[in-house]
Amino acid sequence: MLVLGIESSCDETAAAIVNEKKEILGQCLLSSLEEHKLYGGVVPEIAARSHLEYIDEIIENTFKDAKVKPQEIDAVAASSGPGLIGGVVIGVMAAKALALALNKPFIALNHLEGHALAARLTSDVAYPYLLLLISGGHCQLLIVRGVGNFERLGTTIDDAAGEAFDKVSKMLGLGYPGGPIIEKMAELGNPERFVLPRPLYNSHDCNLSFSGLKTAVRKIIESYSTDGIIEHAVMRKQDIADICACFQKAVADCLLHKLETAAKIFKTKCPDGKDIVVSGGVAANTYIRNRMQSFADKNGFTFSAPPIRFCTDNGVMIAWAGLERAQKGLFNELDFKPRPRWPLDENAPKAAGAGGVKA
């Protein structure tokens, strides 16, 4: 079985072809990141125009890379939400057109399911497993029992972890995207210099919050200005590095503490479950990955995460999740409407970082 996956939910235009032997036959990805850096974040209109301009070329190059003819694929999957709706629509329409022209099944894939199942392509991860999904727009803990079968244990009640990284980086004048920059600066810093809060640390549930942590960082930065205006702050490189290290440690502490709570619930509900998976863009952070690995090792779990290149949005994860759906005959009609909001656990209450309120 061969499945083509198309990704266009944010600023990456991507496609890939995978087979049931877990082989990535071909892939192609183009990011419009450089165009967004000037604005300190992704501009939906710029992203949509880039998708529209390049998506045909990306798909064509993917077939060439795979040395596969379009007629040879068995299904076409597209990231159909949640995400920036302009880009989502472009990817879905391209997939529908291809499916119709080739008379192949169409798969409308939840973008978050792509992240959720990505580790199963590159590691020996069995259902059920505990998932920590951390990205720029989403942050949640879920039990993954199978394709389309998710139980949310907790979610951020405000900002996602990746969004917090981006905004702290912007406050420090470091640029966009914030995650890789802060991680690099944190290597030079003292993670104990500044006292930062751990929001919801004592809430006894699996929910997360990063808004107050951002505010605390802002107050520290403002203290370096004579008039309390953040843009007037005068800081040494070491001051910035120390703030980055303290912020990164605070985020990791919060994630790890809630993962510990979720792991106890997971073992109660799924006694045979042995895998912990971390995925999403923030899962590319080596410091966070290492701490999650240590937690898993100490508590008898097997830790897995997609390779760093597959943590951020890509076509491979869409193709693989599409293949898992195709194996179960889970296809969609061509009248499927793209969804800017689409939680993995449809029965859970709506929440900002779970795909239910904002992309």
Coordinates of C-alpha atoms in Angstrom, one line a residue:
M1 CA 0.0 0.0 0.0
L2 CA 1.3 3.5 -1.0
V3 CA -0.2 6.7 0.5
L4 CA 0.5 10.3 -0.5
G5 CA 0.3 12.8 2.4
I6 CA -0.1 16.5 1.9
E7 CA 0.6 19.1 4.7
S8 CA -0.3 22.8 4.5
S9 CA -1.8 23.7 7.8
C10 CA 0.7 26.4 8.7
D11 CA 3.8 27.7 6.9
E12 CA 5.2 24.4 5.6
T13 CA 4.1 23.2 2.2
A14 CA 5.0 19.5 2.2
A15 CA 4.2 16.1 0.7
A16 CA 5.5 12.5 1.2
I17 CA 4.8 9.0 0.0
V18 CA 5.1 6.1 2.5
N19 CA 4.3 2.4 2.4
E20 CA 3.2 -0.2 4.9
K21 CA 6.8 -1.4 5.4
K22 CA 7.4 2.0 7.1
E23 CA 9.6 3.1 4.2
I24 CA 9.6 6.8 3.2
L25 CA 9.8 6.5 -0.6
G26 CA 9.8 10.2 -1.3
Q27 CA 9.3 13.6 0.3
C28 CA 9.5 17.3 -0.4
L29 CA 9.1 20.3 1.9
L30 CA 9.2 24.0 1.5
S31 CA 8.9 26.4 4.4
S32 CA 8.0 30.1 4.1
L33 CA 9.6 30.8 7.5
E34 CA 12.0 33.4 6.2
E35 CA 9.0 35.5 4.9
H36 CA 7.4 35.4 8.3
K37 CA 10.5 36.3 10.4
L38 CA 10.1 40.0 9.7
Y39 CA 6.7 39.9 11.4
G40 CA 7.7 37.8 14.4
G41 CA 5.2 35.0 13.6
V42 CA 3.3 33.3 10.9
V43 CA 1.1 35.6 8.8
P44 CA -1.8 33.6 7.4
E45 CA -2.1 35.5 4.2
I46 CA 1.6 35.1 3.3
A47 CA 1.4 31.4 4.2
A48 CA -1.7 30.8 2.0
R49 CA -0.1 32.5 -1.0
S50 CA 3.0 30.4 -0.6
H51 CA 1.0 27.2 -0.4
L52 CA -1.0 28.2 -3.5
E53 CA 2.1 29.0 -5.5
Y54 CA 4.2 25.9 -4.7
I55 CA 1.8 23.0 -3.8
D56 CA 1.7 21.6 -7.3
E57 CA 5.4 21.6 -7.6
I58 CA 5.9 20.0 -4.2
I59 CA 3.5 17.1 -5.1
E60 CA 5.2 16.6 -8.5
N61 CA 8.7 16.6 -6.9
T62 CA 7.5 14.1 -4.3
F63 CA 6.4 11.6 -7.0
K64 CA 9.8 12.1 -8.7
D65 CA 11.7 11.6 -5.5
A66 CA 9.8 8.4 -4.8
K67 CA 10.1 7.2 -8.4
V68 CA 6.4 6.4 -8.3
K69 CA 3.7 7.2 -10.9
P70 CA 0.6 9.0 -9.6
Q71 CA -1.5 6.0 -10.7
E72 CA 0.5 3.7 -8.4
I73 CA -0.6 5.2 -5.1
D74 CA -3.6 3.7 -3.2
A75 CA -4.9 6.8 -1.4
V76 CA -4.4 10.6 -0.9
A77 CA -4.3 12.0 2.6
A78 CA -4.3 15.7 3.5
S79 CA -4.0 17.7 6.7
S80 CA -7.6 18.9 6.9
G81 CA -7.5 20.8 10.2
P82 CA -6.9 22.3 12.7
G83 CA -4.8 25.0 11.3
L84 CA -4.8 28.3 9.3
I85 CA -7.8 27.7 7.2
G86 CA -6.5 29.3 4.1
G87 CA -3.6 26.9 3.9
V88 CA -5.7 23.9 5.0
V89 CA -8.2 24.6 2.2
I90 CA -5.4 24.7 -0.4
G91 CA -4.0 21.4 0.7
V92 CA -7.4 19.7 0.9
M93 CA -8.4 20.9 -2.5
A94 CA -5.2 19.7 -4.1
A95 CA -5.7 16.3 -2.5
K96 CA -9.3 16.1 -3.6
A97 CA -8.5 17.0 -7.1
L98 CA -5.8 14.3 -7.2
A99 CA -8.0 11.7 -5.7
L100 CA -10.8 12.5 -8.2
A101 CA -8.4 12.5 -11.2
L102 CA -6.8 9.2 -10.2
N103 CA -10.0 7.6 -8.9
K104 CA -8.3 7.0 -5.5
P105 CA -9.8 7.3 -2.0
F106 CA -9.4 10.6 -0.1
I107 CA -8.5 10.8 3.6
A108 CA -9.2 13.9 5.6
L109 CA -6.7 13.7 8.3
N110 CA -6.6 15.6 11.6
H111 CA -3.3 17.4 11.6
L112 CA -2.8 16.5 15.3
E113 CA -3.2 12.8 14.5
G114 CA -0.3 13.2 12.2
H115 CA 1.8 14.3 15.1
A116 CA 0.3 11.7 17.4
L117 CA 1.1 8.7 15.2
A118 CA 4.5 9.9 13.8
A119 CA 6.5 8.0 16.4
R120 CA 4.9 4.7 15.2
L121 CA 6.6 5.2 11.8
T122 CA 10.1 5.5 13.3
S123 CA 9.9 3.5 16.5
D124 CA 8.3 0.3 17.8
V125 CA 5.4 1.9 19.6
A126 CA 2.3 -0.2 20.3
Y127 CA -1.2 0.9 21.2
P128 CA -2.1 2.1 23.8
Y129 CA 0.4 4.7 24.7
L130 CA 0.6 8.0 26.6
L131 CA 1.2 11.0 24.4
L132 CA 2.5 14.5 25.3
L133 CA 1.8 16.6 22.2
I134 CA 3.6 20.0 22.5
S135 CA 3.7 22.5 19.6
G136 CA 3.2 26.1 18.8
G137 CA -0.6 26.0 18.9
H138 CA -1.4 22.8 20.9
C139 CA -0.3 21.3 24.2
Q140 CA -2.1 18.3 25.6
L141 CA -1.7 14.9 27.2
L142 CA -3.7 12.0 25.7
I143 CA -4.1 8.3 25.9
V144 CA -3.8 7.0 22.3
R145 CA -5.7 3.7 22.1
G146 CA -5.7 3.4 18.3
V147 CA -6.4 5.3 15.1
G148 CA -9.0 8.0 15.8
N149 CA -9.3 6.7 19.4
F150 CA -8.0 9.4 21.8
E151 CA -8.7 10.3 25.4
R152 CA -7.6 13.7 26.6
L153 CA -6.2 13.7 30.1
G154 CA -5.2 17.3 30.2
T155 CA -4.5 20.4 28.1
T156 CA -3.2 23.9 28.3
I157 CA -5.9 26.3 29.5
D158 CA -4.3 29.3 27.7
D159 CA -1.1 29.4 25.7
A160 CA 0.7 26.4 24.2
A161 CA 4.3 25.7 25.2
G162 CA 5.6 26.6 21.7
E163 CA 3.7 29.8 21.7
A164 CA 5.3 30.7 25.0
F165 CA 8.7 30.1 23.6
D166 CA 8.0 32.3 20.6
K167 CA 6.6 35.2 22.7
V168 CA 9.5 35.1 25.3
S169 CA 11.9 35.1 22.4
K170 CA 10.2 38.1 20.9
M171 CA 10.3 40.0 24.2
L172 CA 14.0 39.3 24.5
G173 CA 14.5 40.5 20.9
L174 CA 15.9 37.2 19.8
G175 CA 13.7 36.6 16.7
Y176 CA 11.4 33.9 15.4
P177 CA 10.9 31.0 15.8
G178 CA 11.7 31.2 19.5
G179 CA 12.2 27.5 20.4
P180 CA 15.5 26.8 18.8
I181 CA 16.9 30.3 19.7
I182 CA 16.0 30.0 23.4
E183 CA 17.3 26.4 23.6
K184 CA 20.7 27.6 22.1
M185 CA 20.9 30.6 24.5
A186 CA 19.9 28.5 27.5
E187 CA 23.0 26.4 27.0
L188 CA 25.0 29.4 28.1
G189 CA 22.8 30.4 31.0
N190 CA 22.3 29.7 34.7
P191 CA 18.9 28.0 35.1
E192 CA 18.8 28.9 38.8
R193 CA 19.4 32.7 38.6
F194 CA 15.8 33.9 38.4
V195 CA 12.8 32.7 40.3
L196 CA 9.9 31.9 37.9
P197 CA 6.5 30.4 38.7
R198 CA 5.3 26.9 37.8
P199 CA 1.6 27.5 37.0
L200 CA -1.0 24.9 38.0
Y201 CA 1.8 22.9 39.6
N202 CA -0.4 22.0 42.6
S203 CA -3.7 21.6 40.7
H204 CA -3.6 17.8 41.0
D205 CA -4.8 17.4 37.4
C206 CA -3.1 17.2 34.0
N207 CA -3.9 20.7 32.8
L208 CA -1.1 23.2 31.9
S209 CA -0.8 27.0 31.8
F210 CA 2.0 29.2 30.4
S211 CA 0.4 32.6 30.3
G212 CA 1.5 33.5 33.9
L213 CA 5.0 32.3 33.2
K214 CA 5.3 34.6 30.2
T215 CA 4.1 37.5 32.4
A216 CA 6.8 36.7 35.0
V217 CA 9.5 36.7 32.3
R218 CA 8.2 40.1 31.0
K219 CA 8.5 41.6 34.5
I220 CA 12.1 40.5 34.8
I221 CA 12.9 42.0 31.4
E222 CA 11.1 45.3 32.3
S223 CA 13.2 45.5 35.5
Y224 CA 16.2 46.2 33.2
S225 CA 14.7 49.4 31.9
T226 CA 14.7 52.7 33.8
D227 CA 11.1 53.5 32.8
G228 CA 9.6 50.0 32.9
I229 CA 9.2 49.7 29.2
I230 CA 10.3 46.4 27.8
E231 CA 11.7 47.9 24.6
H232 CA 14.0 50.1 26.6
A233 CA 15.5 47.2 28.6
V234 CA 19.3 47.1 28.5
M235 CA 20.6 43.6 29.0
R236 CA 23.9 41.8 28.7
K237 CA 24.1 38.6 26.7
Q238 CA 24.6 36.7 29.9
D239 CA 21.4 38.2 31.4
I240 CA 19.5 37.0 28.3
A241 CA 21.1 33.6 28.5
D242 CA 20.1 33.2 32.1
I243 CA 16.5 34.2 31.5
C244 CA 16.3 31.7 28.6
A245 CA 17.8 28.9 30.8
C246 CA 15.3 29.7 33.7
F247 CA 12.4 29.9 31.3
Q248 CA 13.2 26.6 29.5
K249 CA 13.7 24.8 32.9
A250 CA 10.3 26.2 34.1
V251 CA 8.5 24.9 31.0
A252 CA 10.2 21.5 31.3
D253 CA 9.3 21.3 35.0
C254 CA 5.7 22.0 34.3
L255 CA 5.5 19.5 31.4
L256 CA 7.3 16.8 33.4
H257 CA 5.2 17.3 36.5
K258 CA 2.0 16.9 34.5
L259 CA 3.4 13.9 32.6
E260 CA 4.0 12.2 35.9
T261 CA 0.4 12.8 36.9
A262 CA -0.8 11.5 33.5
A263 CA 1.4 8.5 33.7
K264 CA -0.3 7.4 36.9
I265 CA -3.7 7.7 35.3
F266 CA -2.5 5.9 32.2
K267 CA -1.2 2.9 34.1
T268 CA -4.5 2.7 35.9
K269 CA -6.5 2.8 32.7
C270 CA -4.1 0.8 30.6
P271 CA -2.1 -1.6 32.8
D272 CA -0.4 -3.1 29.8
G273 CA 0.7 0.2 28.3
K274 CA 4.4 0.7 28.3
D275 CA 5.1 3.6 25.9
I276 CA 5.4 7.3 26.4
V277 CA 5.6 9.4 23.3
V278 CA 6.4 13.1 23.0
S279 CA 5.7 14.8 19.6
G280 CA 5.1 18.2 18.1
G281 CA 7.4 21.0 17.3
V282 CA 8.6 21.5 21.0
A283 CA 9.5 17.9 21.1
A284 CA 12.5 18.9 19.0
N285 CA 13.9 20.6 22.1
T286 CA 16.8 18.4 23.2
Y287 CA 16.7 19.5 26.9
I288 CA 13.0 18.6 27.2
R289 CA 13.5 15.3 25.3
N290 CA 16.3 14.3 27.6
R291 CA 14.3 15.0 30.7
M292 CA 11.4 13.0 29.4
Q293 CA 13.7 10.2 28.6
S294 CA 15.1 10.2 32.1
F295 CA 11.6 10.2 33.6
A296 CA 10.5 7.2 31.4
D297 CA 13.7 5.3 32.2
K298 CA 13.2 5.7 36.0
N299 CA 9.5 4.7 35.8
G300 CA 9.6 1.6 33.6
F301 CA 8.3 3.2 30.4
T302 CA 9.7 3.1 26.9
F303 CA 10.3 6.6 25.7
S304 CA 9.8 7.5 22.0
A305 CA 9.8 10.7 20.0
P306 CA 9.9 11.3 16.2
P307 CA 13.3 12.2 14.8
I308 CA 13.8 16.0 15.2
R309 CA 13.2 16.6 11.5
F310 CA 9.7 15.0 11.9
C311 CA 8.7 16.9 15.0
T312 CA 7.8 20.1 13.1
D313 CA 5.1 19.9 10.4
N314 CA 5.9 17.6 7.5
G315 CA 4.3 15.5 4.9
V316 CA 5.7 12.2 6.2
M317 CA 3.6 12.2 9.3
I318 CA 0.5 12.9 7.3
A319 CA 1.2 10.1 4.8
W320 CA 1.9 7.7 7.7
A321 CA -1.3 8.5 9.6
G322 CA -3.2 8.4 6.4
L323 CA -1.8 4.9 5.7
E324 CA -2.9 3.7 9.2
R325 CA -6.4 5.0 8.4
A326 CA -6.3 3.4 4.9
Q327 CA -5.4 0.1 6.4
K328 CA -8.7 0.3 8.4
G329 CA -10.7 1.5 5.4
L330 CA -11.3 4.9 7.0
F331 CA -11.8 7.1 4.0
N332 CA -13.8 10.4 3.5
E333 CA -16.1 11.7 0.8
L334 CA -15.0 14.5 -1.4
D335 CA -17.5 16.8 0.1
F336 CA -15.6 16.9 3.4
K337 CA -15.2 20.5 4.7
P338 CA -11.9 21.5 6.1
R339 CA -12.0 22.2 9.9
P340 CA -10.1 25.1 11.4
R341 CA -10.9 23.6 14.8
W342 CA -10.7 19.9 15.3
P343 CA -9.8 18.3 18.7
L344 CA -8.5 14.7 18.8
D345 CA -10.9 13.9 21.6
E346 CA -14.2 15.1 20.4
N347 CA -15.9 14.3 23.7
A348 CA -13.5 16.4 25.8
P349 CA -14.4 20.0 26.7
K350 CA -13.3 22.7 24.3
A351 CA -9.9 24.1 25.2
A352 CA -7.5 26.6 23.5
G353 CA -4.5 24.2 23.2
A354 CA -6.4 21.1 22.2
G355 CA -7.6 21.9 18.7
G356 CA -11.0 22.9 19.9
V357 CA -10.9 26.7 20.1
K358 CA -8.0 28.0 18.1
A359 CA -5.7 26.6 15.5

